[in-house]
Short mmCIF file of C-alpha atoms in Angstrom, two decimals:
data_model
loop_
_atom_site.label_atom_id
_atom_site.label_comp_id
_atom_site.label_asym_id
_atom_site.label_seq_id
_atom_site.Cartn_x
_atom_site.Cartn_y
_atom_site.Cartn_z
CA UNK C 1 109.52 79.19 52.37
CA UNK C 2 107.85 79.52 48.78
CA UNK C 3 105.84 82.52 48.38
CA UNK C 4 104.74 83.79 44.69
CA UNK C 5 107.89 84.19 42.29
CA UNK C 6 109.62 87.80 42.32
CA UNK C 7 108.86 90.48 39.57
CA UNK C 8 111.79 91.36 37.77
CA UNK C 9 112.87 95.05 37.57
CA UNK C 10 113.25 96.86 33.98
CA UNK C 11 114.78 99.92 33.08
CA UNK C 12 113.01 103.43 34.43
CA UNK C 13 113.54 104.22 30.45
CA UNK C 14 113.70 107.84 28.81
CA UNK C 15 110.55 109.35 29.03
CA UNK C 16 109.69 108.92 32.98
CA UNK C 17 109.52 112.33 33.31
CA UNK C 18 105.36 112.88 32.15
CA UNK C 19 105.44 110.81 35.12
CA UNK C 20 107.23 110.64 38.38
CA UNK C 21 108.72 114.15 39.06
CA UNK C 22 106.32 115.69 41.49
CA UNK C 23 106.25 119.19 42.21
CA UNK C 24 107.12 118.77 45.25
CA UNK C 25 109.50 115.67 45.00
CA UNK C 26 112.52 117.81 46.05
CA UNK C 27 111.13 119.16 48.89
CA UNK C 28 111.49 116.57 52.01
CA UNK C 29 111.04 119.59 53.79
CA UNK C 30 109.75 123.10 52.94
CA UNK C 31 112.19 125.55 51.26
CA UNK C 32 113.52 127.99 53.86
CA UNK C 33 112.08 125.06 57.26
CA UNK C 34 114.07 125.98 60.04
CA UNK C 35 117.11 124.08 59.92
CA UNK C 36 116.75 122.66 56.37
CA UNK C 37 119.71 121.48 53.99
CA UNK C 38 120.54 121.51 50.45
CA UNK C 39 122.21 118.17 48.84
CA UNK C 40 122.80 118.81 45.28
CA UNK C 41 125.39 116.99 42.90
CA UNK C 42 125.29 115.80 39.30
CA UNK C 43 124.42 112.39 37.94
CA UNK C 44 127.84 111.48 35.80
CA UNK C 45 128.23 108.29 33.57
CA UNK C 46 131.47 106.12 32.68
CA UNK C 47 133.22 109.32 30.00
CA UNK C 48 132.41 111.98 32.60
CA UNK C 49 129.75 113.71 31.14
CA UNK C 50 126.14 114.33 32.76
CA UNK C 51 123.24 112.14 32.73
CA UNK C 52 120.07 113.93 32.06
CA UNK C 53 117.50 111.95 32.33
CA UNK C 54 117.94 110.23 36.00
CA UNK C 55 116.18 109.81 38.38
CA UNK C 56 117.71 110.44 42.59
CA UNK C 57 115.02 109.13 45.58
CA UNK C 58 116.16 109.95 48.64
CA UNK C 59 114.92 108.00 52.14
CA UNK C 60 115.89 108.56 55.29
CA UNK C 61 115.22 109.49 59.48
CA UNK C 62 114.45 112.70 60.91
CA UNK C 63 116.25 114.59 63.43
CA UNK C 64 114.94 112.67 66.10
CA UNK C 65 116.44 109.64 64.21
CA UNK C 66 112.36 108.68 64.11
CA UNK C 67 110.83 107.37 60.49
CA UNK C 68 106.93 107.52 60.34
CA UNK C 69 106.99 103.76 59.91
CA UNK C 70 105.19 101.17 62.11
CA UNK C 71 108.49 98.88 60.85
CA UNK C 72 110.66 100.85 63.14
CA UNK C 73 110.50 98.78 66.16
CA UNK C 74 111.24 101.43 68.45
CA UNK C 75 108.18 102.70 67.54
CA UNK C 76 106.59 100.30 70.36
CA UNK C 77 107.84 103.35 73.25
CA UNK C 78 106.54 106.42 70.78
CA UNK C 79 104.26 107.52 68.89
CA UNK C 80 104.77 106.63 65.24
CA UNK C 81 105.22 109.77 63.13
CA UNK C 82 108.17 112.79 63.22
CA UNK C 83 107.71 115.53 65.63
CA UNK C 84 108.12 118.00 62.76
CA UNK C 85 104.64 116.49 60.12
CA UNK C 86 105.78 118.57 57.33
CA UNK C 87 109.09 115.85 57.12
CA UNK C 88 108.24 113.52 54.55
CA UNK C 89 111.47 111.77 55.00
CA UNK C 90 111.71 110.92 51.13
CA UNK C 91 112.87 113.01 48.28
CA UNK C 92 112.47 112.35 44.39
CA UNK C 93 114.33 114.68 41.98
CA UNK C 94 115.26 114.52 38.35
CA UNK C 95 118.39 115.37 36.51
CA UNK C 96 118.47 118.70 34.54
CA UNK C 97 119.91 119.16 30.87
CA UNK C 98 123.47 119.80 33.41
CA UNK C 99 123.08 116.14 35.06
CA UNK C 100 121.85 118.13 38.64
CA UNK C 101 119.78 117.35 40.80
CA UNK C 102 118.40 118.85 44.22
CA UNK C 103 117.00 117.89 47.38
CA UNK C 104 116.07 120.02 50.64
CA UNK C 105 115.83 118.22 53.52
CA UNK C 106 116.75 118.02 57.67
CA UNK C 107 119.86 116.19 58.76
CA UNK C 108 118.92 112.86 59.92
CA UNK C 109 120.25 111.67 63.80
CA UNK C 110 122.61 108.79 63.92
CA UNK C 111 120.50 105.50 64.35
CA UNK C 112 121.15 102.22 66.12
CA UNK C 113 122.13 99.16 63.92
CA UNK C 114 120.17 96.62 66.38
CA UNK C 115 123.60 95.35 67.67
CA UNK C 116 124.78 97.78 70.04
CA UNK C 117 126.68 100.13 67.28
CA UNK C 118 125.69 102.94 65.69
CA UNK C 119 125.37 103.99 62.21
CA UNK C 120 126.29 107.59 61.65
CA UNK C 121 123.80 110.14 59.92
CA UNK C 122 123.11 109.18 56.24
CA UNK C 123 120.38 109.10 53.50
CA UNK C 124 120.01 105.89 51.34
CA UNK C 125 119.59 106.90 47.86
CA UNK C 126 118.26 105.21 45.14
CA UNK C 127 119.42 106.19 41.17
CA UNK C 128 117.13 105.23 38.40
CA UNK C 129 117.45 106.12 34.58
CA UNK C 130 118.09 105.03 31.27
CA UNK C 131 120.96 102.13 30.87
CA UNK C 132 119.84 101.01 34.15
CA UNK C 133 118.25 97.54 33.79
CA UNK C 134 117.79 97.72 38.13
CA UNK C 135 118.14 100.73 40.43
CA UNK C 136 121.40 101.23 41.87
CA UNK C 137 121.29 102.32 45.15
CA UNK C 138 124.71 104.35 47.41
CA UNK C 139 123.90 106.53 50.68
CA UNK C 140 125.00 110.19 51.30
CA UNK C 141 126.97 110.32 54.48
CA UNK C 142 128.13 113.77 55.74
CA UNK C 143 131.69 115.15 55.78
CA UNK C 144 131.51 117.51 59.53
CA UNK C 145 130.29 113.94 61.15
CA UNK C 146 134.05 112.60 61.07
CA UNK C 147 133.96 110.66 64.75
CA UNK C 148 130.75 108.58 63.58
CA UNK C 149 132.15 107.82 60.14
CA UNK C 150 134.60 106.72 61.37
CA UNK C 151 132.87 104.39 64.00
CA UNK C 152 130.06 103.34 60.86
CA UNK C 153 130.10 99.80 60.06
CA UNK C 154 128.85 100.56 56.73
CA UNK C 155 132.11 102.79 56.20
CA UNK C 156 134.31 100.49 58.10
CA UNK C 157 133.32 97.83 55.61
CA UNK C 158 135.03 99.38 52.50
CA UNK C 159 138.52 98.43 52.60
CA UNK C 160 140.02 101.38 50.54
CA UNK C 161 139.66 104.95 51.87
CA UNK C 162 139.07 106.23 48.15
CA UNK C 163 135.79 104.29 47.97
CA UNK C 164 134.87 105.42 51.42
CA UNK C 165 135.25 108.62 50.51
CA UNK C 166 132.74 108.19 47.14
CA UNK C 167 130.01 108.07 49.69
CA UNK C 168 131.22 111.43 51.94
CA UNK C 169 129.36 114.69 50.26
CA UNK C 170 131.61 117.33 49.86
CA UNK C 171 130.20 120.63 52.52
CA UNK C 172 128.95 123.65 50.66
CA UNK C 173 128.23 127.29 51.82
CA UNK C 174 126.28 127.16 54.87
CA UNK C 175 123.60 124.47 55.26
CA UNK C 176 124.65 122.89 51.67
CA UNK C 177 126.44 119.52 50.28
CA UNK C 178 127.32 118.29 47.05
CA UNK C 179 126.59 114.58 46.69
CA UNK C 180 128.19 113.65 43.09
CA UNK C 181 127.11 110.29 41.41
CA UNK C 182 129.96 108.76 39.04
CA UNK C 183 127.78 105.67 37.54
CA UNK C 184 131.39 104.13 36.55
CA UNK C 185 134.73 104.68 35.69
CA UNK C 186 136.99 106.91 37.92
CA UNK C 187 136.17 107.52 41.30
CA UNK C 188 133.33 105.42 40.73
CA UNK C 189 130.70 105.30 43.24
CA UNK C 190 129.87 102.60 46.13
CA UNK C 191 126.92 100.81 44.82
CA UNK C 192 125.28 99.02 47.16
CA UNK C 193 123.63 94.83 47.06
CA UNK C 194 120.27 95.55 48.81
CA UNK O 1 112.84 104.70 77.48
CA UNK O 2 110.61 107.71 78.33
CA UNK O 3 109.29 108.90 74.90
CA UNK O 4 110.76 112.37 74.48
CA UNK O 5 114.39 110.84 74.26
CA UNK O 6 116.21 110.69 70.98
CA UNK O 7 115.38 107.09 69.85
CA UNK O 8 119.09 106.18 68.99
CA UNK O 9 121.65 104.90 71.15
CA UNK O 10 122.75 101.79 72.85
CA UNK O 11 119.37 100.06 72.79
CA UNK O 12 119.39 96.33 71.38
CA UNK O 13 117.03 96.49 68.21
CA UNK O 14 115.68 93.19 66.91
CA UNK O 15 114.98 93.87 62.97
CA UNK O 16 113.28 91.33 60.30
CA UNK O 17 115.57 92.02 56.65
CA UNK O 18 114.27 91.62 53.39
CA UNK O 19 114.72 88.19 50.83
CA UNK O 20 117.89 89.62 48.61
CA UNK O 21 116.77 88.11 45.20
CA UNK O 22 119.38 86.00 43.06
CA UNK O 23 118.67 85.61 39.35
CA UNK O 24 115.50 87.34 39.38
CA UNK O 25 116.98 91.47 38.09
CA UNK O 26 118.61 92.16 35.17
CA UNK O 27 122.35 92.85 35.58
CA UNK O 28 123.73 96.10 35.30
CA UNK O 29 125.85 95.60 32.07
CA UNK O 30 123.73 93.86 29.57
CA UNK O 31 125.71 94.59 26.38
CA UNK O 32 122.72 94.08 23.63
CA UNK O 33 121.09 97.33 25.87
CA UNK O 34 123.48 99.24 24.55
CA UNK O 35 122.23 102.75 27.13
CA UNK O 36 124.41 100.28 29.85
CA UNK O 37 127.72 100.49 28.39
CA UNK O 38 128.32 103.88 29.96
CA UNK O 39 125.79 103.98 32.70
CA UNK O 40 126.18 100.29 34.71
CA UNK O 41 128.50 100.08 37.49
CA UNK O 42 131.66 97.94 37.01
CA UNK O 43 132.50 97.78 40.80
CA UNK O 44 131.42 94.54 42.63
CA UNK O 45 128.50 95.63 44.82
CA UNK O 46 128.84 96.25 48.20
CA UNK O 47 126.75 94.27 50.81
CA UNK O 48 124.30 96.25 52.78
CA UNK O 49 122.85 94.99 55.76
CA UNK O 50 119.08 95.79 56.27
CA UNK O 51 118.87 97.91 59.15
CA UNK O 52 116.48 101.04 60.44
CA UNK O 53 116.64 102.88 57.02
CA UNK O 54 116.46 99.90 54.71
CA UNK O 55 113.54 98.37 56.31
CA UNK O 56 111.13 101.38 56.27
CA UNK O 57 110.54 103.63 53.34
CA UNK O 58 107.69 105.98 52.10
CA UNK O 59 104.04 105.08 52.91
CA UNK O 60 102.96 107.35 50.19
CA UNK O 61 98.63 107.33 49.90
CA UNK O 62 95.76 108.65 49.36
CA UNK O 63 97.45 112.56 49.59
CA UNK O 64 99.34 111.41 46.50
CA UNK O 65 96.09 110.87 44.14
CA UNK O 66 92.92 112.04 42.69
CA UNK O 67 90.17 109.37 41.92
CA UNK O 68 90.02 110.42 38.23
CA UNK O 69 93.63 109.37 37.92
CA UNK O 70 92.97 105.17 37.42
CA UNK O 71 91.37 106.12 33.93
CA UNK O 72 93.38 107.32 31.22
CA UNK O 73 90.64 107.71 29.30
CA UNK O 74 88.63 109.78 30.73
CA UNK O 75 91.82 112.59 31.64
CA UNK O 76 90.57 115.03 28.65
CA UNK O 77 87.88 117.15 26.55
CA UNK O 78 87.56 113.90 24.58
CA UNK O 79 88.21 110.12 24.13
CA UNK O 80 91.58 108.79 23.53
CA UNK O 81 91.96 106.94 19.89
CA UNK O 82 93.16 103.10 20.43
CA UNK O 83 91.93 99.77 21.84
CA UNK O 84 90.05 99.86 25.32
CA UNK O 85 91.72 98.33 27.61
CA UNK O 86 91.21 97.34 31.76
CA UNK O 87 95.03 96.56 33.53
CA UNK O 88 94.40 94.85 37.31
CA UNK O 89 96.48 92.77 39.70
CA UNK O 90 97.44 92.62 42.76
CA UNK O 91 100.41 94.19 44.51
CA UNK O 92 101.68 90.95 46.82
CA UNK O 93 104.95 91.20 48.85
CA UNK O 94 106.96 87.68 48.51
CA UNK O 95 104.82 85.68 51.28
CA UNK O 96 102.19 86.54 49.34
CA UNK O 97 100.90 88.97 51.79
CA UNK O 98 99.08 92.06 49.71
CA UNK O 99 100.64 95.27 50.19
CA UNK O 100 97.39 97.55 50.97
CA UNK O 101 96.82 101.26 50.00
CA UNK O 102 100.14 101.94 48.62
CA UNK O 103 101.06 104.32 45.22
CA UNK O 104 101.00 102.73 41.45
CA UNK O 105 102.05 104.97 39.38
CA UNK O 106 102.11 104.22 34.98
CA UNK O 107 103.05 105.96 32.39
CA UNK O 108 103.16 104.39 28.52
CA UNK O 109 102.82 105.74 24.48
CA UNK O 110 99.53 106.29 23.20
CA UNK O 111 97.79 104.06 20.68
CA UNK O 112 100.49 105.00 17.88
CA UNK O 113 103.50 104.27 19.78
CA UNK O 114 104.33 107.65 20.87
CA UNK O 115 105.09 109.37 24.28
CA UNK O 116 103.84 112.70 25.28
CA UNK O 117 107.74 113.67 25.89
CA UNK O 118 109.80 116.16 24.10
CA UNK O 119 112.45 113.75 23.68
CA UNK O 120 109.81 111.13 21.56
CA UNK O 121 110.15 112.35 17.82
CA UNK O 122 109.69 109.31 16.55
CA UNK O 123 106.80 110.11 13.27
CA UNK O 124 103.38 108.88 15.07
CA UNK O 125 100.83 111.33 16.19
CA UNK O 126 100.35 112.72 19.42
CA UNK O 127 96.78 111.97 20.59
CA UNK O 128 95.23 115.43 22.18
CA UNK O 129 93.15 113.27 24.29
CA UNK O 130 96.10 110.70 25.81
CA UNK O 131 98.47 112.20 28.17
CA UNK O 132 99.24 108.96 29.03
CA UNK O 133 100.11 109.39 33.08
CA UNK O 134 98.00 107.34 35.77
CA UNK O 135 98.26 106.64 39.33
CA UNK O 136 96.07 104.68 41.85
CA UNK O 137 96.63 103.42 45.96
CA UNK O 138 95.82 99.62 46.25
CA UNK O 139 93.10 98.32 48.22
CA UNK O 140 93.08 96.23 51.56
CA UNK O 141 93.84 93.24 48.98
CA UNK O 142 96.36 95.01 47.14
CA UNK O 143 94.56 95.42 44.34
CA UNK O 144 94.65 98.20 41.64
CA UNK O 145 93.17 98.84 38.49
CA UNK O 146 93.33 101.18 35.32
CA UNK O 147 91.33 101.91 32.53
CA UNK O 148 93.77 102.87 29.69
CA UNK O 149 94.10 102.63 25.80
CA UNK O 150 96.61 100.05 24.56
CA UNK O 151 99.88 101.76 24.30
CA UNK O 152 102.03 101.03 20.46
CA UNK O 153 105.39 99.77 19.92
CA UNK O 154 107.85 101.75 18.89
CA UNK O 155 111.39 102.24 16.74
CA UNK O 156 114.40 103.24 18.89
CA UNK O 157 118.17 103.50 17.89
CA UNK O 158 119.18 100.88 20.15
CA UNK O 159 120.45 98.09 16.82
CA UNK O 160 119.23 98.36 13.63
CA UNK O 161 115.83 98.47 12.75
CA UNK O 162 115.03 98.20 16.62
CA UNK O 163 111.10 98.38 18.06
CA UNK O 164 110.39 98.14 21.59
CA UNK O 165 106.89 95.65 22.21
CA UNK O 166 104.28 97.49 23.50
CA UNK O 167 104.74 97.88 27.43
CA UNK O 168 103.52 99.92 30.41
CA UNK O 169 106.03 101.34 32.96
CA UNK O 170 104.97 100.52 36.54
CA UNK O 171 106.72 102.38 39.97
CA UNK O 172 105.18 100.55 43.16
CA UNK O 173 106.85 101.32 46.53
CA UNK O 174 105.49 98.35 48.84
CA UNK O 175 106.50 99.22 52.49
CA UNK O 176 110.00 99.39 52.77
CA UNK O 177 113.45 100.56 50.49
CA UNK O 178 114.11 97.47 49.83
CA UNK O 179 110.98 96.74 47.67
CA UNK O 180 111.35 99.81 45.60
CA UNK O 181 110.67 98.31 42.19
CA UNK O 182 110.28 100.20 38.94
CA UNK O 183 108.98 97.66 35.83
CA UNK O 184 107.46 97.32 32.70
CA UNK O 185 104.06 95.02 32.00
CA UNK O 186 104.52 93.29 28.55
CA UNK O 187 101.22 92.18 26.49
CA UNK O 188 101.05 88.29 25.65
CA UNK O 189 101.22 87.22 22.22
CA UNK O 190 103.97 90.36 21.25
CA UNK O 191 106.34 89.12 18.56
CA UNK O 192 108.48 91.77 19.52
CA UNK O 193 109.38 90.31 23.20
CA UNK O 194 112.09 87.86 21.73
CA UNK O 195 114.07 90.73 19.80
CA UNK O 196 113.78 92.96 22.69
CA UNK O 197 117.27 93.87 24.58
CA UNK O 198 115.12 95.06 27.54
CA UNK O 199 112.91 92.51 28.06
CA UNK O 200 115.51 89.53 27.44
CA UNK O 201 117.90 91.38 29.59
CA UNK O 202 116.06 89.00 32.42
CA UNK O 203 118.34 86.25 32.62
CA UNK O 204 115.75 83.65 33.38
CA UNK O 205 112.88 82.72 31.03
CA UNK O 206 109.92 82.56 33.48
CA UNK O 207 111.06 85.32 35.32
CA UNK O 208 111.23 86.91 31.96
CA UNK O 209 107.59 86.17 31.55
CA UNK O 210 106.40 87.13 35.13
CA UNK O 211 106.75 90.33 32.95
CA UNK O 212 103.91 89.41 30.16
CA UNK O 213 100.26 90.23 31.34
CA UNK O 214 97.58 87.43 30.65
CA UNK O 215 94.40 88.11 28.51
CA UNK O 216 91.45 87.66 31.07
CA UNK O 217 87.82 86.92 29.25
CA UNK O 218 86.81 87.72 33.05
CA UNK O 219 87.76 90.87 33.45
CA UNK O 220 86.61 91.93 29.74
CA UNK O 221 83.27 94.30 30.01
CA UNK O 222 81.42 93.25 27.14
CA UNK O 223 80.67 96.10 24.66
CA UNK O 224 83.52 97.83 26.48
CA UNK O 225 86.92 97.04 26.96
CA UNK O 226 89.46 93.82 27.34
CA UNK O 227 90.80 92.66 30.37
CA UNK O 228 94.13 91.87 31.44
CA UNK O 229 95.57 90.79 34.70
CA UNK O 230 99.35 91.42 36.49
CA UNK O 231 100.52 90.61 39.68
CA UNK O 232 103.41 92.58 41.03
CA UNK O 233 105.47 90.60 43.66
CA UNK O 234 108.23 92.76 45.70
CA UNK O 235 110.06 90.63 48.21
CA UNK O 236 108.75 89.45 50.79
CA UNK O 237 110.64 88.78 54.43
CA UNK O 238 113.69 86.84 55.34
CA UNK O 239 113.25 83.25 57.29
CA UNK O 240 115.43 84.88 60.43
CA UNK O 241 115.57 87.89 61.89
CA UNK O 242 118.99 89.62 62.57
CA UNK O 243 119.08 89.41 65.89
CA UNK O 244 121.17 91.32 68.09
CA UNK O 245 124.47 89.82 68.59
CA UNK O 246 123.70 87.87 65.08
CA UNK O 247 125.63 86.93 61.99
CA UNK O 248 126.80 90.78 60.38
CA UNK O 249 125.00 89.79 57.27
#
């Protein structure tokens, strides 16, 4: 199979931000949408300390475990689209001065793998910003979903519990998680080869 | 399954993954960048299989633009100082299929090499007529276009007496997660490329200059502005599907 060569990726750089935050980038759902959810954490390189100026996507299904994709091949028995149109099903946030960043959204359903299993709940996230040559991408699972992480291929694929963990957010007050990113170093988070 | 059910569960799922490019990126730790020493992962990656959430992603359209926003130009009160210039290509997946009415967004320095950004203090003037921001949706062939002034190059602290070659940062979604790409377009003819960390941080030459633009005398408007010409190629499909009961690739 030879199609046309691949563009290579090049670092997001330091002044995205004329450019890509949206007003609205943070909010895959509404403020204050009836069952919405807060993820915030902080971006943190390889000495500890914050990184300003990244950049978080989030992408993942709704609560019926739908996306409004015609890829989803489910989508042959239903209607393409969520049952909830204000869902946008991504989220784009930048880091603050403090290395945060914020994202409200629904909790997505568990979805099949193709294979009979099931992948537990989880947004796929994708981390741009300067020093990054390529997006490095790590999913959010969620830490009151303990029988289907522990049934998640994804999860059951990581050997050591402490890198499991990396990808668990840590629960909040009601309807809020903290998601931190450590770039490198200790407690270094699972990076994932898409 | 009737259509009101949750569509999860035990159902066998046939889905088409993604090419996973080798030797195309950048690696994470490129030491002459010297912003990666801190930032890249030093963990081997971990392998993730393209399922539900990896092979869709944001369709992101026409709610996402204004018309006006393809010309930089044309953005304030009055015109822009620099060189004229017309960017268009084609936004192609790797089977060369065109990825239609999907988001392009740029930003890039004005004419003297600096960025709109409070971070940019770098001594060039700000141009009150360059904001420098634009964002289009392909057509049905893939195809966008802006009109835009020639961005500058510019010092940065990266090695001694450092200066990035003139570039324009692309984001470009195609239709899935797994094309997410975010790039810079390079101008032919920079002398700047070869002593630039970024751009050589490509390990292999032609990918390296899949990066450069190419002057187009077709495209040029006479009178007007010059033409160059870009293709952006995400990747495209894998040969075989992952089947159910498949390989756990």
């Amino acid at each position: 199979m030879t199609g046309p060569p691949l563009t290579p990726s090049q670092t997001v750089g330091p002044f995205f931000a004329i450019c890509l935050p949206w007003p609205d980038g943070p909010q895959v759902v509404p403020e204050g949408s009836p069952g919405a959810i807060v993820i915030t954490g902080r971006v943190l390189d390889g000495a500890g300390e914050p990184v300003p100026d990244a950049l978080i996507e989030t992408w993942q299904a709704g609560p019926d475990g739908t996306f409004a994709h015609p890829d989803d091949p489910r989508t042959v028995t239903r209607a393409a689209g969520h049952a909830d149109a204000a869902f946008r099903g991504f989220g784009r946030c930048p880091t603050g001065a403090d290395g945060e960043y914020r994202i409200v959204t629904l909790r997505p359903a568990p979805l099949p793998c193709g294979d009979g299993r099931t992948q537990a709940p989880h947004l796929d996230v994708s981390v741009f910003a300067r020093g990054l040559l390529d997006r490095v991408v790590t999913r959010i699972y969620f830490p009151d979903e303990e029988e289907a992480n522990a049934a998640d291929p994804i999860l059951l694929s990581l050997s050591e519990r402490s890198r499991r963990a990396t990808l668990i957010a840590a629960p909040g007050t009601a309807g809020e998680f903290r998601f931190d990113i450590r770039l490198q170093g200790e407690g270094e988070t699972v990076f994932f080869d898409v | 399954m009737s259509t009101d059910e949750p569509a999860t569960g035990e159902g066998a799922v046939t889905l088409r993954p993604y090419q996973r490019p080798r030797g195309v990126h950048p690696p994470a730790d490129f030491a002459p960048y010297k912003s990666s020493a801190l930032r890249a992962p030093s963990q081997p990656l971990v392998l993730l299989p393209h399922r539900l959430t990896e092979i869709t992603g944001p369709l992101l359209g026409e709610e996402r633009v204004k018309p006006a926003d393809a010309d930089l130009t044309t953005q304030h009160a009055g015109e822009p100082q620099g060189e004229r210039i017309i960017v268009t290509g084609r936004l192609l997946d790797g089977d060369g299929r065109p990825v239609r009415r999907s988001l392009v967004e740029i930003w890039q320095t004005n004419a003297a090499g600096r960025y709109l950004h409070p971070v940019d203090q770098h001594p060039a003037p700000l141009d009150p007529n360059f904001t420098g921001v634009g964002r289009c949706i392909t057509d049905d062939e893939g195809r966008y276009r802006f009109v835009t002034i020639k961005p500058g190059s510019y010092p940065w602290r990266n090695h001694p007496n450092a200066w990035r070659p003139a570039h324009i940062h692309f984001s470009v979604f195609g239709r899935s997660f797994t094309q997410r790409l975010i790039t810079q377009m390079y101008f032919p003819g920079d002398p700047l490329q070869p002593l630039d960390p970024v751009f050589n941080s490509v390990p292999d030459t032609r990918a390296r200059q899949r990066l450069v633009a190419r002057f187009d005398i077709g495209l040029t408007e006479p009178q007007w502005a010059l033409g160059y010409s870009w293709d952006i190629v995400l990747r495209g499909r894998d040969a075989t599907p992952f089947e159910p009961d498949g390989d756990d690739r």
